[in-house]
Short mmCIF file of C-alpha atoms in Angstrom, two decimals:
data_model
loop_
_atom_site.label_atom_id
_atom_site.label_comp_id
_atom_site.label_asym_id
_atom_site.label_seq_id
_atom_site.Cartn_x
_atom_site.Cartn_y
_atom_site.Cartn_z
CA MET U 738 32.13 -21.29 -1.67
CA ALA U 739 28.38 -21.06 -2.36
CA ALA U 740 27.95 -24.62 -1.08
CA THR U 741 28.37 -23.24 2.44
CA ALA U 742 25.18 -21.23 2.21
CA VAL U 743 22.18 -22.52 4.15
CA SER U 744 19.99 -19.39 3.99
CA ALA U 745 19.23 -16.34 1.91
CA THR U 746 21.35 -14.26 4.33
CA ASP U 747 24.35 -16.49 3.67
CA TYR U 748 24.00 -15.85 -0.03
CA GLU U 749 23.84 -12.12 0.62
CA VAL U 750 27.17 -12.32 2.44
CA LEU U 751 28.73 -14.34 -0.36
CA ALA U 752 27.48 -11.89 -2.95
CA CYS U 753 28.93 -8.94 -1.10
CA HIS U 754 32.32 -10.51 -1.53
CA ALA U 755 31.75 -11.60 -5.12
CA LEU U 756 30.60 -8.22 -6.41
CA ASP U 757 32.55 -5.04 -6.84
CA ASP U 758 31.51 -1.94 -4.90
CA ALA U 759 29.52 -0.44 -7.74
CA ALA U 760 27.54 -3.53 -8.60
CA TRP U 761 26.88 -4.15 -4.87
CA SER U 762 25.56 -0.59 -4.50
CA TYR U 763 23.16 -1.23 -7.38
CA PHE U 764 21.76 -4.57 -6.21
CA ALA U 765 21.82 -3.98 -2.48
CA GLY U 766 20.96 -0.30 -2.12
CA GLY U 767 17.75 1.63 -1.81
CA ALA U 768 16.51 5.17 -2.09
CA GLY U 769 17.53 7.96 0.25
CA ASP U 770 18.31 6.86 3.79
CA GLU U 771 17.06 3.35 2.96
CA LEU U 772 14.34 3.45 5.64
CA THR U 773 11.85 1.58 3.47
CA LEU U 774 14.54 -0.95 2.52
CA ARG U 775 15.09 -1.74 6.16
CA ALA U 776 11.41 -1.59 7.10
CA ASN U 777 10.54 -4.24 4.54
CA ARG U 778 12.62 -6.79 6.43
CA ALA U 779 11.68 -5.53 9.91
CA ALA U 780 7.90 -5.79 9.15
CA TRP U 781 8.15 -9.54 8.37
CA ASP U 782 10.26 -10.09 11.49
CA ALA U 783 7.59 -8.32 13.61
CA ILE U 784 4.84 -10.80 12.66
CA ALA U 785 4.60 -13.90 14.84
CA LEU U 786 3.14 -17.23 13.73
CA MET U 787 0.99 -19.31 16.03
CA PRO U 788 2.03 -22.99 16.24
CA ARG U 789 -0.75 -25.57 16.10
CA VAL U 790 -0.42 -29.20 17.26
CA LEU U 791 -1.93 -32.62 16.45
CA ARG U 792 -3.22 -31.61 13.07
CA GLU U 793 -3.78 -33.96 10.16
CA LEU U 794 -1.03 -33.08 7.72
CA ALA U 795 -0.47 -36.19 5.54
CA GLY U 796 -0.74 -35.42 1.80
CA GLY U 797 -0.11 -31.68 2.28
CA HIS U 798 1.47 -29.57 -0.44
CA THR U 799 2.54 -25.99 -1.38
CA ARG U 800 0.82 -25.86 -4.77
CA VAL U 801 -0.75 -22.64 -5.97
CA GLU U 802 -3.08 -21.82 -8.84
CA LEU U 803 -3.15 -18.55 -10.82
CA PHE U 804 -4.41 -17.62 -14.30
CA GLY U 805 -5.51 -21.20 -14.83
CA ARG U 806 -2.07 -22.61 -14.17
CA THR U 807 -1.01 -24.70 -11.11
CA TRP U 808 2.63 -24.80 -10.10
CA PRO U 809 4.41 -26.46 -7.13
CA THR U 810 5.28 -23.45 -4.95
CA PRO U 811 4.04 -19.89 -4.47
CA LEU U 812 7.54 -18.52 -5.30
CA LEU U 813 8.43 -16.34 -8.28
CA VAL U 814 11.77 -14.79 -9.01
CA ALA U 815 11.09 -11.03 -9.21
CA PRO U 816 12.22 -8.93 -12.15
CA VAL U 817 15.75 -7.66 -11.55
CA ALA U 818 17.56 -5.63 -14.23
CA HIS U 819 21.05 -6.04 -15.63
CA GLN U 820 21.70 -9.51 -14.22
CA LYS U 821 24.92 -9.92 -16.14
CA LEU U 822 26.32 -7.60 -13.54
CA ALA U 823 25.95 -10.52 -11.14
CA HIS U 824 26.96 -13.48 -13.37
CA PRO U 825 27.93 -13.94 -17.04
CA ASP U 826 24.87 -16.10 -17.71
CA GLY U 827 22.57 -13.39 -16.41
CA GLU U 828 18.80 -13.80 -16.62
CA ARG U 829 19.02 -17.05 -18.53
CA ALA U 830 20.66 -18.70 -15.50
CA SER U 831 18.00 -17.34 -13.14
CA ALA U 832 15.21 -18.53 -15.38
CA MET U 833 16.65 -22.00 -15.64
CA ALA U 834 17.07 -22.21 -11.86
CA ALA U 835 13.50 -21.17 -11.34
CA ALA U 836 12.26 -23.78 -13.81
CA ALA U 837 14.31 -26.47 -12.13
CA GLN U 838 12.53 -25.74 -8.85
CA GLY U 839 9.00 -25.29 -10.31
CA ALA U 840 9.10 -21.56 -9.34
CA GLY U 841 7.89 -18.72 -11.51
CA PHE U 842 10.18 -16.30 -13.24
CA VAL U 843 9.56 -12.66 -14.19
CA LEU U 844 11.98 -11.18 -16.72
CA SER U 845 12.76 -7.45 -16.51
CA THR U 846 12.40 -5.12 -19.47
CA GLN U 847 15.95 -4.13 -18.64
CA THR U 848 17.23 -7.70 -19.09
CA SER U 849 20.81 -8.14 -20.25
CA VAL U 850 19.84 -11.29 -22.14
CA PRO U 851 17.26 -11.14 -24.97
CA MET U 852 13.81 -12.26 -23.94
CA GLU U 853 13.66 -14.87 -26.70
CA HIS U 854 16.85 -16.56 -25.37
CA VAL U 855 15.49 -16.67 -21.83
CA ALA U 856 12.15 -18.05 -22.87
CA ALA U 857 13.64 -20.64 -25.23
CA ALA U 858 15.74 -22.00 -22.32
CA VAL U 859 12.72 -22.89 -20.19
CA ARG U 860 9.36 -22.65 -21.96
CA ASP U 861 9.23 -26.30 -22.96
CA ASP U 862 9.93 -27.57 -19.44
CA ALA U 863 6.58 -29.09 -18.33
CA GLN U 864 7.54 -28.83 -14.64
CA ARG U 865 8.43 -25.15 -14.67
CA GLY U 866 6.41 -22.38 -12.99
CA PRO U 867 4.90 -19.42 -14.80
CA LEU U 868 6.96 -17.28 -17.18
CA TRP U 869 6.07 -13.57 -17.07
CA PHE U 870 7.51 -10.45 -18.65
CA GLN U 871 7.83 -7.21 -16.68
CA LEU U 872 7.18 -4.08 -18.65
CA TYR U 873 8.37 -0.52 -18.07
CA TRP U 874 6.18 1.98 -19.87
CA GLN U 875 8.13 3.49 -22.78
CA ARG U 876 7.92 7.08 -23.98
CA ASP U 877 7.09 5.70 -27.42
CA ARG U 878 3.88 3.65 -27.46
CA GLY U 879 5.17 1.91 -30.54
CA LEU U 880 8.09 0.55 -28.53
CA THR U 881 5.79 -0.48 -25.73
CA ARG U 882 3.67 -2.39 -28.19
CA GLU U 883 6.68 -3.97 -29.79
CA LEU U 884 7.93 -5.29 -26.45
CA VAL U 885 4.49 -6.73 -25.70
CA GLN U 886 4.29 -8.48 -29.10
CA ARG U 887 7.81 -9.89 -28.67
CA ALA U 888 6.89 -11.19 -25.24
CA GLU U 889 3.79 -12.88 -26.57
CA ALA U 890 5.63 -14.45 -29.47
CA ALA U 891 8.43 -15.69 -27.21
CA GLY U 892 5.98 -17.60 -24.95
CA PHE U 893 5.61 -15.37 -21.91
CA GLU U 894 2.32 -15.96 -20.17
CA ALA U 895 1.59 -12.65 -18.43
CA LEU U 896 2.66 -9.00 -18.49
CA VAL U 897 3.73 -7.28 -15.29
CA LEU U 898 3.51 -3.54 -15.70
CA THR U 899 5.57 -1.65 -13.09
CA VAL U 900 3.53 1.38 -12.04
CA ASP U 901 5.46 2.76 -9.08
CA ALA U 902 8.53 4.22 -10.81
CA PRO U 903 7.66 7.12 -13.15
CA VAL U 904 10.91 8.46 -11.81
CA GLN U 905 13.87 6.80 -10.14
CA GLY U 906 14.42 7.41 -6.47
CA PRO U 907 17.62 9.13 -5.25
CA ARG U 908 19.96 6.26 -4.59
CA ASP U 909 22.79 7.54 -2.52
CA ARG U 910 24.82 4.35 -2.54
CA GLU U 911 24.97 4.32 -6.33
CA ARG U 912 25.94 7.97 -6.46
CA ARG U 913 28.74 7.42 -3.95
CA THR U 914 30.24 4.59 -6.04
CA GLY U 915 29.61 6.35 -9.34
CA PHE U 916 27.61 3.38 -10.58
CA ARG U 917 27.02 3.07 -14.30
CA VAL U 918 25.69 0.04 -16.16
CA PRO U 919 28.64 -1.46 -17.99
CA PRO U 920 28.17 -2.33 -21.64
CA HIS U 921 28.15 -6.14 -21.09
CA ALA U 922 25.16 -5.80 -18.76
CA ALA U 923 23.19 -3.17 -20.70
CA ALA U 924 19.41 -3.50 -21.28
CA VAL U 925 19.47 -5.23 -24.68
CA HIS U 926 15.88 -4.39 -25.59
CA LEU U 927 16.34 -0.65 -25.05
CA HIS U 928 19.81 -0.21 -26.56
CA GLY U 929 19.82 2.09 -29.59
CA GLN U 930 16.02 2.70 -29.37
CA ALA U 931 15.04 6.16 -30.54
CA THR U 932 13.42 8.18 -27.76
CA ARG U 933 11.57 11.48 -27.83
CA PRO U 934 14.13 14.29 -27.58
CA SER U 935 14.06 16.26 -24.36
CA ARG U 936 11.85 19.30 -24.44
CA ARG U 937 13.52 22.72 -24.56
CA LEU U 938 12.95 24.12 -21.05
CA ARG U 939 12.34 27.73 -20.19
CA ASP U 940 13.74 29.46 -17.15
CA GLY U 941 11.95 28.12 -14.09
CA ASP U 942 10.74 24.92 -15.81
CA SER U 943 11.34 21.57 -14.11
CA ALA U 944 13.22 18.89 -16.01
CA LEU U 945 11.05 16.40 -14.20
CA PHE U 946 7.52 17.83 -14.29
CA ASP U 947 7.90 19.75 -17.60
CA ASP U 948 9.74 17.08 -19.56
CA LEU U 949 10.23 13.53 -18.15
CA LEU U 950 6.77 13.16 -16.61
CA LEU U 951 4.96 14.32 -19.68
CA ASP U 952 5.11 10.68 -20.82
CA ALA U 953 4.50 9.00 -17.46
CA PRO U 954 1.77 6.37 -17.67
CA ALA U 955 -1.76 6.98 -16.25
CA TRP U 956 -4.84 4.80 -15.90
CA ARG U 957 -5.87 5.53 -19.50
CA ASP U 958 -2.59 3.98 -20.58
CA VAL U 959 -3.32 0.89 -18.57
CA GLU U 960 -6.63 0.60 -20.43
CA TRP U 961 -4.83 1.09 -23.75
CA LEU U 962 -2.36 -1.66 -22.83
CA ARG U 963 -5.16 -4.02 -22.00
CA GLY U 964 -6.34 -3.63 -25.56
CA GLN U 965 -2.88 -4.47 -26.95
CA THR U 966 -2.47 -7.98 -25.52
CA ARG U 967 -4.24 -11.20 -24.95
CA LEU U 968 -2.04 -11.86 -21.85
CA PRO U 969 -3.20 -11.26 -18.24
CA LEU U 970 -2.02 -7.85 -17.09
CA VAL U 971 -0.50 -7.63 -13.59
CA LEU U 972 0.17 -4.17 -12.01
CA LYS U 973 3.32 -4.16 -9.85
CA GLY U 974 3.98 -1.41 -7.29
CA VAL U 975 0.57 -0.88 -5.63
CA LEU U 976 0.41 0.07 -1.91
CA HIS U 977 -2.77 2.14 -1.52
CA PRO U 978 -6.17 0.39 -1.28
CA ASP U 979 -7.75 2.90 -3.64
CA ASP U 980 -5.15 2.07 -6.25
CA ALA U 981 -5.96 -1.60 -5.90
CA ARG U 982 -9.62 -0.86 -6.50
CA ASP U 983 -8.72 1.29 -9.56
CA ALA U 984 -6.54 -1.55 -10.85
CA GLN U 985 -9.47 -3.93 -10.70
CA ARG U 986 -11.70 -1.46 -12.49
CA ALA U 987 -9.03 -0.99 -15.20
CA GLY U 988 -9.02 -4.77 -15.88
CA ALA U 989 -5.91 -5.85 -14.09
CA ALA U 990 -5.78 -9.60 -13.55
CA ALA U 991 -3.68 -9.25 -10.37
CA VAL U 992 -1.70 -6.78 -8.37
CA VAL U 993 1.76 -7.01 -6.81
CA VAL U 994 1.95 -5.23 -3.47
CA SER U 995 5.37 -3.66 -3.79
CA ASN U 996 7.44 -0.56 -2.93
CA HIS U 997 10.09 -1.40 -5.51
CA GLY U 998 12.31 -2.95 -2.86
CA GLY U 999 12.70 0.42 -1.20
CA ARG U 1000 14.34 1.84 -4.36
CA THR U 1001 11.82 4.63 -5.23
CA LEU U 1002 9.99 6.50 -2.43
CA ASP U 1003 11.86 6.26 0.84
CA THR U 1004 9.56 6.01 3.91
CA ALA U 1005 6.89 4.30 1.84
CA PRO U 1006 5.24 1.64 4.01
CA ALA U 1007 6.65 -1.82 4.23
CA THR U 1008 4.83 -4.29 2.06
CA ALA U 1009 3.90 -6.57 4.96
CA ASP U 1010 2.23 -3.63 6.62
CA ALA U 1011 0.41 -2.55 3.46
CA LEU U 1012 -0.83 -5.96 2.38
CA PRO U 1013 -3.70 -6.44 4.82
CA ALA U 1014 -5.43 -3.23 3.84
CA LEU U 1015 -5.22 -4.13 0.16
CA ALA U 1016 -6.60 -7.58 0.94
CA ASP U 1017 -9.54 -5.95 2.63
CA ALA U 1018 -10.09 -3.55 -0.23
CA VAL U 1019 -10.43 -6.20 -2.91
CA GLY U 1020 -12.09 -8.80 -0.69
CA GLY U 1021 -10.54 -11.77 -2.38
CA THR U 1022 -11.84 -10.78 -5.87
CA LEU U 1023 -8.43 -9.71 -7.19
CA PRO U 1024 -5.31 -11.93 -6.66
CA LEU U 1025 -2.60 -10.22 -4.73
CA LEU U 1026 1.08 -10.99 -4.84
CA VAL U 1027 3.76 -9.34 -2.68
CA ASP U 1028 7.50 -8.72 -2.59
CA GLY U 1029 9.97 -6.76 -0.49
CA GLY U 1030 12.16 -8.12 2.31
CA ILE U 1031 11.17 -11.78 1.98
CA ARG U 1032 14.13 -13.83 3.09
CA ARG U 1033 12.69 -16.99 4.71
CA GLY U 1034 10.00 -19.60 4.08
CA ILE U 1035 8.22 -18.32 7.20
CA ASP U 1036 7.92 -14.94 5.49
CA VAL U 1037 6.15 -16.65 2.57
CA LEU U 1038 3.68 -18.28 4.93
CA LYS U 1039 3.07 -14.96 6.67
CA ALA U 1040 2.39 -13.33 3.27
CA ILE U 1041 -0.16 -15.98 2.37
CA ALA U 1042 -1.83 -15.60 5.77
CA LEU U 1043 -2.10 -11.86 5.17
CA GLY U 1044 -3.87 -12.34 1.87
CA ALA U 1045 -1.29 -12.94 -0.85
CA ARG U 1046 -1.60 -15.68 -3.40
CA ALA U 1047 2.15 -15.80 -4.10
CA VAL U 1048 5.39 -13.97 -3.43
CA LEU U 1049 8.30 -12.60 -5.47
CA VAL U 1050 11.90 -12.70 -4.35
CA GLY U 1051 14.38 -10.34 -5.98
CA ARG U 1052 17.57 -9.54 -4.10
CA PRO U 1053 17.94 -13.06 -2.59
CA ALA U 1054 17.86 -14.53 -6.06
CA VAL U 1055 20.39 -12.13 -7.57
CA PHE U 1056 22.67 -12.53 -4.54
CA ALA U 1057 22.58 -16.30 -5.09
CA LEU U 1058 23.29 -15.74 -8.81
CA ALA U 1059 26.31 -13.66 -7.93
CA ALA U 1060 27.54 -16.27 -5.44
CA GLY U 1061 27.21 -19.33 -7.59
CA GLY U 1062 25.19 -18.96 -10.79
CA ALA U 1063 22.13 -21.04 -11.68
CA PRO U 1064 22.87 -23.87 -9.16
CA ALA U 1065 22.96 -21.41 -6.31
CA VAL U 1066 19.64 -19.72 -7.42
CA ALA U 1067 18.07 -23.19 -7.60
CA HIS U 1068 19.43 -23.98 -4.12
CA LEU U 1069 18.06 -20.75 -2.67
CA LEU U 1070 14.56 -21.48 -4.04
CA ARG U 1071 14.72 -24.97 -2.66
CA LEU U 1072 15.70 -23.61 0.75
CA LEU U 1073 12.76 -21.26 0.72
CA ARG U 1074 10.36 -24.03 -0.24
CA ASP U 1075 11.73 -26.40 2.44
CA GLU U 1076 11.41 -23.64 5.04
CA LEU U 1077 7.84 -22.99 3.91
CA GLU U 1078 6.88 -26.65 4.21
CA ILE U 1079 8.41 -26.80 7.71
CA ALA U 1080 6.52 -23.67 8.79
CA MET U 1081 3.27 -25.10 7.37
CA ALA U 1082 3.74 -28.30 9.33
CA LEU U 1083 4.48 -26.49 12.59
CA THR U 1084 1.44 -24.22 12.21
CA GLY U 1085 -0.94 -26.99 11.22
CA CYS U 1086 -1.36 -25.97 7.57
CA ARG U 1087 -1.85 -28.90 5.22
CA THR U 1088 -2.19 -26.58 2.22
CA LEU U 1089 -1.74 -22.88 1.62
CA GLY U 1090 -5.51 -22.56 1.77
CA ASP U 1091 -5.29 -23.31 5.46
CA ALA U 1092 -3.20 -20.14 6.06
CA GLY U 1093 -5.24 -17.17 7.13
CA PRO U 1094 -5.26 -14.38 9.71
CA ALA U 1095 -5.83 -16.86 12.56
CA LEU U 1096 -2.36 -18.12 11.90
CA LEU U 1097 -0.84 -14.86 13.05
CA ALA U 1098 -0.33 -14.07 16.70
CA PRO U 1099 -1.86 -10.78 17.97
CA ARG U 1100 0.66 -7.89 17.77
CA ARG U 1101 1.76 -6.50 21.07
#
């Protein structure tokens, strides 16, 4: 069935049929009225590319360099939790698919497959892209440190700290289906871990502000984390230019322009709309990556033209995983790369370094 897919949208349709209602609500849904979820896609569609003709294109390529490593394509599979909900092989399948296509892979803290198993499946592949570990800040600094040390020992090459989700957004789709993570897809690194007991609240106290957020990370925690690892630290979930500047001052090696796929703050700006201001703010001195709504190779080229070094794809990869396992994820990544190469050829870009603001048509 998955062999009929010729685009990311096709895989989304196939996944909708493959997943039950609860799993679909988890992977496909967003926060609130899902305005940001829809805006992410609409913003890429609203950007027009300018064709160029009679350009010298022989010998072109899609290679990208970051953190001293060059890989064939500016694509990374974004961190998506609980992937055994989509397929029995879970994150291991996604990582192997990314490696087969020379794309990067970012493993979620909430992986349903141990990080060591995922890393062992791909780390010795000389043709793979980068292998990164996404980190959610834990209430217990000791657990945070343990996760970092395990990631380093397993062979992960960067840490991606998610900073835009101190609290989960209200996800109406999940509440309507009564979604709960089933045991087979649970976050294996967090299962059974001791957490700080909830604080006894007084009348009028907020369970959010007077308990949960007491342990939310702040800039001082980013600085502490920098001191715990030799790996580059990437901050994921930045939309405001001032936060990008603060990230640079805190020693971040890169920033992912992201609104968590529209799953936290509904009405947050689309990432395609936010990216240019962040690129202006850091002036090329801090590598920017971007995710959110990317479904086509032309979207990847638009992201590069707006100032990104690389892009992350989340939902399209997990939809492909649900539709056909590792082969389908590899096929999806190949489709995106092929579409990117075609778009580059038709806009006169021999390499990604040729893509800049002049590639984009003026907005009406």
